[in-house]
Amino acid sequence: MFKEISIIGLGFMGASIAGAVKTIHPEIKISGYDIIQKKIDYCLSSGIIDYAMDFNMDAHKNPCYGNSLDDLTSLVILCTTPKAILTLFDRYKTFFENAPFITDIGSVKSVITHNAEIKNFKNFVGSHPICGSDKSGPENADFNLFKNKNCVVIKEDSDLADKTRTDKVEAVAKFWKMLKMNVVYLAADFHDNIVAYTSHLPHLIAFVLSDTVLSFIQRGKESGNGTFSLIGSGFRDSTRIASSSPDIWTDIFLMNNENIAASLEDFIASANILKGFLETGDEEGLKNIITKIADSRKKI
């Protein structure tokens, strides 16, 4: 069990993790850092972190290290955008070289994991809790967010032959299990290929769908038509995630661009099949493919 946790990035996810930990184990000491001071102030005043952390503090006194650099009871969790994680790796290299355990929550794993390997951060184990919200900020934190959700912990084939490495992977997995998450072990490259389809493509489509419909509505406003009043729940449900952070999703799209581009090609191919049925008025073909898709969706 980790006795001390440092959370870097006190937005919705970072604050949710801090609050979830405090709810289950209030005795665990949590330090937090964010470039926005009011987020730190909010988390301190609400009691979900115990103190602010300082990258420049002497290593042996830094809360994230525990009592000494040999005290392997402390975990650093990176809850920033993927690009910011890479910046932190560069800026505070000594800090991450010495931290006993490090993980992150990024939706892209290959770039971050490989960057940690290049910098010889042997104590880094990538994670990806499969949960979130279109809301942002610590004031919207959800302390029950992680319960019964899946969490990917990165485990490469090379880790299997290294007991020290395996122990670190299991320690990080144990943390997420403490938050009542179901842990799944995947290699970083395989993870990125999967989430390109299951997460990144749906977000990309939501952004495009929102733009398409809202552009149409704007044209309607300009021509005096009341199109806005005709927006139904289907549009709202399908595009809710288009309200997500532009900073985070720009990073994700660019850092997993090849996998996402491939998934988009598959989507376009499927859309073109439906378009063909519409253009030819093929009722049977259209109904058959919609039925097949609907039946498959019900099995999820």
GROMACS .gro file of C-alpha atoms in nm:
model
  300
    1MET     CA    1   0.000   0.000   0.000
    2PHE     CA    2   0.134   0.343  -0.092
    3LYS     CA    3   0.157   0.570   0.212
    4GLU     CA    4   0.205   0.887   0.012
    5ILE     CA    5   0.077   0.993  -0.330
    6SER     CA    6   0.170   1.296  -0.536
    7ILE     CA    7  -0.071   1.405  -0.809
    8ILE     CA    8   0.061   1.632  -1.083
    9GLY     CA    9  -0.233   1.799  -1.255
   10LEU     CA   10  -0.533   1.882  -1.038
   11GLY     CA   11  -0.804   1.897  -1.300
   12PHE     CA   12  -1.111   1.675  -1.305
   13MET     CA   13  -0.920   1.346  -1.321
   14GLY     CA   14  -0.643   1.438  -1.077
   15ALA     CA   15  -0.890   1.570  -0.820
   16SER     CA   16  -1.115   1.267  -0.871
   17ILE     CA   17  -0.824   1.034  -0.798
   18ALA     CA   18  -0.727   1.233  -0.488
   19GLY     CA   19  -1.084   1.233  -0.359
   20ALA     CA   20  -1.132   0.864  -0.431
   21VAL     CA   21  -0.814   0.777  -0.241
   22LYS     CA   22  -0.914   0.996   0.055
   23THR     CA   23  -1.259   0.837   0.063
   24ILE     CA   24  -1.117   0.485   0.083
   25HIS     CA   25  -0.796   0.550   0.278
   26PRO     CA   26  -0.804   0.890   0.452
   27GLU     CA   27  -0.474   0.811   0.622
   28ILE     CA   28  -0.284   0.826   0.291
   29LYS     CA   29  -0.106   1.159   0.256
   30ILE     CA   30  -0.160   1.331  -0.079
   31SER     CA   31   0.041   1.617  -0.224
   32GLY     CA   32  -0.065   1.796  -0.539
   33TYR     CA   33   0.072   2.026  -0.806
   34ASP     CA   34  -0.083   2.230  -1.083
   35ILE     CA   35   0.032   2.528  -1.286
   36ILE     CA   36  -0.294   2.700  -1.191
   37GLN     CA   37  -0.272   2.806  -0.827
   38LYS     CA   38  -0.648   2.826  -0.774
   39LYS     CA   39  -0.677   2.453  -0.846
   40ILE     CA   40  -0.422   2.381  -0.575
   41ASP     CA   41  -0.606   2.616  -0.338
   42TYR     CA   42  -0.939   2.447  -0.411
   43CYS     CA   43  -0.801   2.097  -0.348
   44LEU     CA   44  -0.632   2.210  -0.025
   45SER     CA   45  -0.943   2.385   0.107
   46SER     CA   46  -1.167   2.091   0.018
   47GLY     CA   47  -0.933   1.848   0.193
   48ILE     CA   48  -0.866   1.617  -0.100
   49ILE     CA   49  -0.493   1.695  -0.087
   50ASP     CA   50  -0.289   1.754   0.226
   51TYR     CA   51  -0.023   1.985   0.087
   52ALA     CA   52   0.117   2.132  -0.231
   53MET     CA   53   0.422   1.959  -0.373
   54ASP     CA   54   0.737   2.134  -0.488
   55PHE     CA   55   0.954   1.996  -0.768
   56ASN     CA   56   1.247   2.202  -0.644
   57MET     CA   57   1.237   2.077  -0.285
   58ASP     CA   58   1.531   1.869  -0.162
   59ALA     CA   59   1.466   1.512  -0.278
   60HIS     CA   60   1.480   1.360   0.071
   61LYS     CA   61   1.225   1.613   0.198
   62ASN     CA   62   0.988   1.600  -0.098
   63PRO     CA   63   0.656   1.441   0.007
   64CYS     CA   64   0.647   1.223  -0.303
   65TYR     CA   65   0.957   1.035  -0.193
   66GLY     CA   66   0.847   0.933   0.154
   67ASN     CA   67   1.109   0.934   0.429
   68SER     CA   68   1.401   0.851   0.202
   69LEU     CA   69   1.481   0.758  -0.154
   70ASP     CA   70   1.478   0.395  -0.040
   71ASP     CA   71   1.124   0.421   0.094
   72LEU     CA   72   0.926   0.254  -0.183
   73THR     CA   73   0.588   0.359  -0.047
   74SER     CA   74   0.528   0.667  -0.261
   75LEU     CA   75   0.354   0.702  -0.597
   76VAL     CA   76   0.361   0.994  -0.840
   77ILE     CA   77   0.058   1.013  -1.074
   78LEU     CA   78   0.077   1.232  -1.384
   79CYS     CA   79  -0.269   1.371  -1.462
   80THR     CA   80  -0.182   1.633  -1.722
   81THR     CA   81  -0.222   1.638  -2.099
   82PRO     CA   82   0.003   1.390  -2.284
   83LYS     CA   83   0.217   1.672  -2.424
   84ALA     CA   84   0.261   1.821  -2.078
   85ILE     CA   85   0.381   1.485  -1.947
   86LEU     CA   86   0.665   1.487  -2.200
   87THR     CA   87   0.749   1.845  -2.103
   88LEU     CA   88   0.760   1.747  -1.735
   89PHE     CA   89   0.988   1.454  -1.817
   90ASP     CA   90   1.232   1.695  -1.980
   91ARG     CA   91   1.208   1.971  -1.722
   92TYR     CA   92   1.230   1.759  -1.407
   93LYS     CA   93   1.441   1.465  -1.522
   94THR     CA   94   1.620   1.422  -1.189
   95PHE     CA   95   1.289   1.424  -1.004
   96PHE     CA   96   1.149   1.139  -1.212
   97GLU     CA   97   1.473   0.943  -1.206
   98ASN     CA   98   1.450   0.927  -0.827
   99ALA     CA   99   1.075   0.886  -0.769
  100PRO     CA  100   1.010   0.529  -0.641
  101PHE     CA  101   0.694   0.475  -0.847
  102ILE     CA  102   0.551   0.681  -1.134
  103THR     CA  103   0.238   0.631  -1.341
  104ASP     CA  104   0.013   0.842  -1.563
  105ILE     CA  105  -0.345   0.838  -1.681
  106GLY     CA  106  -0.292   0.934  -2.045
  107SER     CA  107  -0.506   0.796  -2.324
  108VAL     CA  108  -0.196   0.754  -2.542
  109LYS     CA  109   0.063   0.511  -2.412
  110SER     CA  110   0.330   0.440  -2.675
  111VAL     CA  111   0.484   0.788  -2.698
  112ILE     CA  112   0.487   0.839  -2.320
  113THR     CA  113   0.614   0.488  -2.238
  114HIS     CA  114   0.889   0.501  -2.500
  115ASN     CA  115   0.993   0.848  -2.384
  116ALA     CA  116   1.023   0.721  -2.026
  117GLU     CA  117   1.234   0.430  -2.149
  118ILE     CA  118   1.468   0.660  -2.341
  119LYS     CA  119   1.515   0.873  -2.029
  120ASN     CA  120   1.575   0.557  -1.824
  121PHE     CA  121   1.285   0.620  -1.587
  122LYS     CA  122   1.285   0.260  -1.466
  123ASN     CA  123   1.013   0.326  -1.211
  124PHE     CA  124   0.755   0.445  -1.465
  125VAL     CA  125   0.456   0.220  -1.538
  126GLY     CA  126   0.193   0.359  -1.774
  127SER     CA  127  -0.177   0.344  -1.688
  128HIS     CA  128  -0.503   0.438  -1.854
  129PRO     CA  129  -0.820   0.438  -1.642
  130ILE     CA  130  -1.104   0.401  -1.892
  131CYS     CA  131  -1.334   0.667  -1.752
  132GLY     CA  132  -1.375   1.040  -1.756
  133SER     CA  133  -1.617   1.322  -1.819
  134ASP     CA  134  -1.682   1.611  -2.053
  135LYS     CA  135  -1.664   1.831  -1.741
  136SER     CA  136  -1.340   1.983  -1.621
  137GLY     CA  137  -1.183   2.128  -1.309
  138PRO     CA  138  -1.144   1.994  -0.953
  139GLU     CA  139  -1.480   2.140  -0.851
  140ASN     CA  140  -1.648   1.876  -1.071
  141ALA     CA  141  -1.447   1.584  -0.930
  142ASP     CA  142  -1.628   1.252  -0.898
  143PHE     CA  143  -1.495   1.036  -0.616
  144ASN     CA  144  -1.691   0.733  -0.739
  145LEU     CA  145  -1.568   0.768  -1.098
  146PHE     CA  146  -1.339   0.466  -1.093
  147LYS     CA  147  -1.556   0.203  -0.927
  148ASN     CA  148  -1.611  -0.102  -1.151
  149LYS     CA  149  -1.444   0.069  -1.448
  150ASN     CA  150  -1.155  -0.083  -1.643
  151CYS     CA  151  -0.798   0.038  -1.614
  152VAL     CA  152  -0.519  -0.056  -1.852
  153VAL     CA  153  -0.177  -0.105  -1.693
  154ILE     CA  154   0.107  -0.127  -1.942
  155LYS     CA  155   0.297  -0.452  -1.928
  156GLU     CA  156   0.543  -0.531  -2.206
  157ASP     CA  157   0.675  -0.878  -2.289
  158SER     CA  158   1.018  -0.763  -2.170
  159ASP     CA  159   0.874  -0.699  -1.822
  160LEU     CA  160   0.801  -1.069  -1.772
  161ALA     CA  161   1.170  -1.159  -1.746
  162ASP     CA  162   1.249  -0.885  -1.494
  163LYS     CA  163   1.111  -0.948  -1.144
  164THR     CA  164   1.188  -0.596  -1.025
  165ARG     CA  165   0.998  -0.457  -1.321
  166THR     CA  166   0.711  -0.700  -1.271
  167ASP     CA  167   0.685  -0.598  -0.906
  168LYS     CA  168   0.653  -0.233  -1.006
  169VAL     CA  169   0.382  -0.314  -1.259
  170GLU     CA  170   0.191  -0.508  -0.995
  171ALA     CA  171   0.230  -0.228  -0.739
  172VAL     CA  172   0.070   0.020  -0.979
  173ALA     CA  173  -0.202  -0.232  -1.066
  174LYS     CA  174  -0.273  -0.277  -0.695
  175PHE     CA  175  -0.328   0.097  -0.661
  176TRP     CA  176  -0.601   0.098  -0.927
  177LYS     CA  177  -0.756  -0.213  -0.775
  178MET     CA  178  -0.772  -0.022  -0.446
  179LEU     CA  179  -1.000   0.224  -0.628
  180LYS     CA  180  -1.221  -0.075  -0.723
  181MET     CA  181  -1.108  -0.079  -1.086
  182ASN     CA  182  -1.073  -0.387  -1.305
  183VAL     CA  183  -0.714  -0.403  -1.426
  184VAL     CA  184  -0.626  -0.515  -1.780
  185TYR     CA  185  -0.263  -0.562  -1.883
  186LEU     CA  186  -0.166  -0.454  -2.236
  187ALA     CA  187   0.147  -0.362  -2.430
  188ALA     CA  188   0.164   0.011  -2.510
  189ASP     CA  189   0.148  -0.020  -2.890
  190PHE     CA  190  -0.143  -0.266  -2.874
  191HIS     CA  191  -0.328  -0.035  -2.634
  192ASP     CA  192  -0.297   0.260  -2.871
  193ASN     CA  193  -0.427   0.058  -3.164
  194ILE     CA  194  -0.734  -0.051  -2.967
  195VAL     CA  195  -0.826   0.287  -2.819
  196ALA     CA  196  -0.791   0.452  -3.159
  197TYR     CA  197  -1.111   0.267  -3.247
  198THR     CA  198  -1.289   0.249  -2.910
  199SER     CA  199  -1.218   0.599  -2.778
  200HIS     CA  200  -1.026   0.831  -3.007
  201LEU     CA  201  -1.235   0.774  -3.322
  202PRO     CA  202  -1.566   0.829  -3.136
  203HIS     CA  203  -1.434   1.159  -3.002
  204LEU     CA  204  -1.315   1.265  -3.347
  205ILE     CA  205  -1.654   1.179  -3.496
  206ALA     CA  206  -1.831   1.371  -3.218
  207PHE     CA  207  -1.627   1.682  -3.299
  208VAL     CA  208  -1.698   1.648  -3.671
  209LEU     CA  209  -2.069   1.578  -3.617
  210SER     CA  210  -2.099   1.881  -3.389
  211ASP     CA  211  -1.929   2.101  -3.645
  212THR     CA  212  -2.146   1.969  -3.929
  213VAL     CA  213  -2.476   2.019  -3.746
  214LEU     CA  214  -2.388   2.348  -3.579
  215SER     CA  215  -2.262   2.491  -3.908
  216PHE     CA  216  -2.594   2.393  -4.064
  217ILE     CA  217  -2.781   2.557  -3.776
  218GLN     CA  218  -2.577   2.874  -3.812
  219ARG     CA  219  -2.671   2.892  -4.179
  220GLY     CA  220  -3.033   2.848  -4.076
  221LYS     CA  221  -3.007   3.137  -3.830
  222GLU     CA  222  -2.865   3.360  -4.097
  223SER     CA  223  -3.155   3.278  -4.327
  224GLY     CA  224  -3.412   3.330  -4.051
  225ASN     CA  225  -3.505   2.962  -4.000
  226GLY     CA  226  -3.567   2.825  -3.650
  227THR     CA  227  -3.348   2.516  -3.692
  228PHE     CA  228  -3.198   2.533  -3.341
  229SER     CA  229  -3.533   2.441  -3.184
  230LEU     CA  230  -3.531   2.113  -3.376
  231ILE     CA  231  -3.220   1.972  -3.205
  232GLY     CA  232  -3.319   1.648  -3.035
  233SER     CA  233  -3.168   1.418  -2.774
  234GLY     CA  234  -2.996   1.214  -3.046
  235PHE     CA  235  -2.765   1.501  -3.130
  236ARG     CA  236  -2.700   1.583  -2.766
  237ASP     CA  237  -2.624   1.221  -2.675
  238SER     CA  238  -2.401   1.168  -2.977
  239THR     CA  239  -2.199   1.485  -2.928
  240ARG     CA  240  -2.171   1.517  -2.549
  241ILE     CA  241  -1.802   1.424  -2.561
  242ALA     CA  242  -1.738   1.704  -2.810
  243SER     CA  243  -1.737   1.932  -2.505
  244SER     CA  244  -1.416   1.766  -2.385
  245SER     CA  245  -1.089   1.956  -2.340
  246PRO     CA  246  -0.945   2.077  -2.673
  247ASP     CA  247  -0.592   2.071  -2.527
  248ILE     CA  248  -0.614   1.707  -2.422
  249TRP     CA  249  -0.774   1.588  -2.744
  250THR     CA  250  -0.539   1.778  -2.973
  251ASP     CA  251  -0.251   1.599  -2.797
  252ILE     CA  252  -0.422   1.262  -2.821
  253PHE     CA  253  -0.511   1.296  -3.189
  254LEU     CA  254  -0.156   1.396  -3.284
  255MET     CA  255   0.023   1.144  -3.061
  256ASN     CA  256  -0.185   0.853  -3.193
  257ASN     CA  257  -0.233   0.996  -3.541
  258GLU     CA  258  -0.146   0.688  -3.747
  259ASN     CA  259  -0.381   0.455  -3.560
  260ILE     CA  260  -0.660   0.712  -3.560
  261ALA     CA  261  -0.616   0.782  -3.931
  262ALA     CA  262  -0.647   0.407  -4.000
  263SER     CA  263  -0.963   0.385  -3.788
  264LEU     CA  264  -1.105   0.688  -3.969
  265GLU     CA  265  -1.048   0.518  -4.305
  266ASP     CA  266  -1.251   0.220  -4.180
  267PHE     CA  267  -1.525   0.454  -4.061
  268ILE     CA  268  -1.537   0.634  -4.395
  269ALA     CA  269  -1.559   0.299  -4.576
  270SER     CA  270  -1.857   0.196  -4.361
  271ALA     CA  271  -2.022   0.536  -4.408
  272ASN     CA  272  -1.980   0.509  -4.784
  273ILE     CA  273  -2.163   0.175  -4.785
  274LEU     CA  274  -2.460   0.340  -4.615
  275LYS     CA  275  -2.431   0.636  -4.849
  276GLY     CA  276  -2.449   0.399  -5.145
  277PHE     CA  277  -2.772   0.244  -5.018
  278LEU     CA  278  -2.920   0.592  -4.971
  279GLU     CA  279  -2.823   0.705  -5.320
  280THR     CA  280  -2.970   0.394  -5.485
  281GLY     CA  281  -3.275   0.375  -5.259
  282ASP     CA  282  -3.183   0.016  -5.163
  283GLU     CA  283  -3.431  -0.043  -4.878
  284GLU     CA  284  -3.335  -0.407  -4.822
  285GLY     CA  285  -2.962  -0.339  -4.817
  286LEU     CA  286  -3.005  -0.042  -4.584
  287LYS     CA  287  -3.232  -0.230  -4.344
  288ASN     CA  288  -3.005  -0.535  -4.337
  289ILE     CA  289  -2.693  -0.339  -4.248
  290ILE     CA  290  -2.874  -0.131  -3.984
  291THR     CA  291  -3.019  -0.450  -3.832
  292LYS     CA  292  -2.675  -0.612  -3.827
  293ILE     CA  293  -2.519  -0.307  -3.661
  294ALA     CA  294  -2.802  -0.274  -3.407
  295ASP     CA  295  -2.777  -0.643  -3.311
  296SER     CA  296  -2.401  -0.614  -3.265
  297ARG     CA  297  -2.438  -0.300  -3.051
  298LYS     CA  298  -2.685  -0.473  -2.819
  299LYS     CA  299  -2.423  -0.737  -2.737
  300ILE     CA  300  -2.180  -0.482  -2.593
   0.00000   0.00000   0.00000
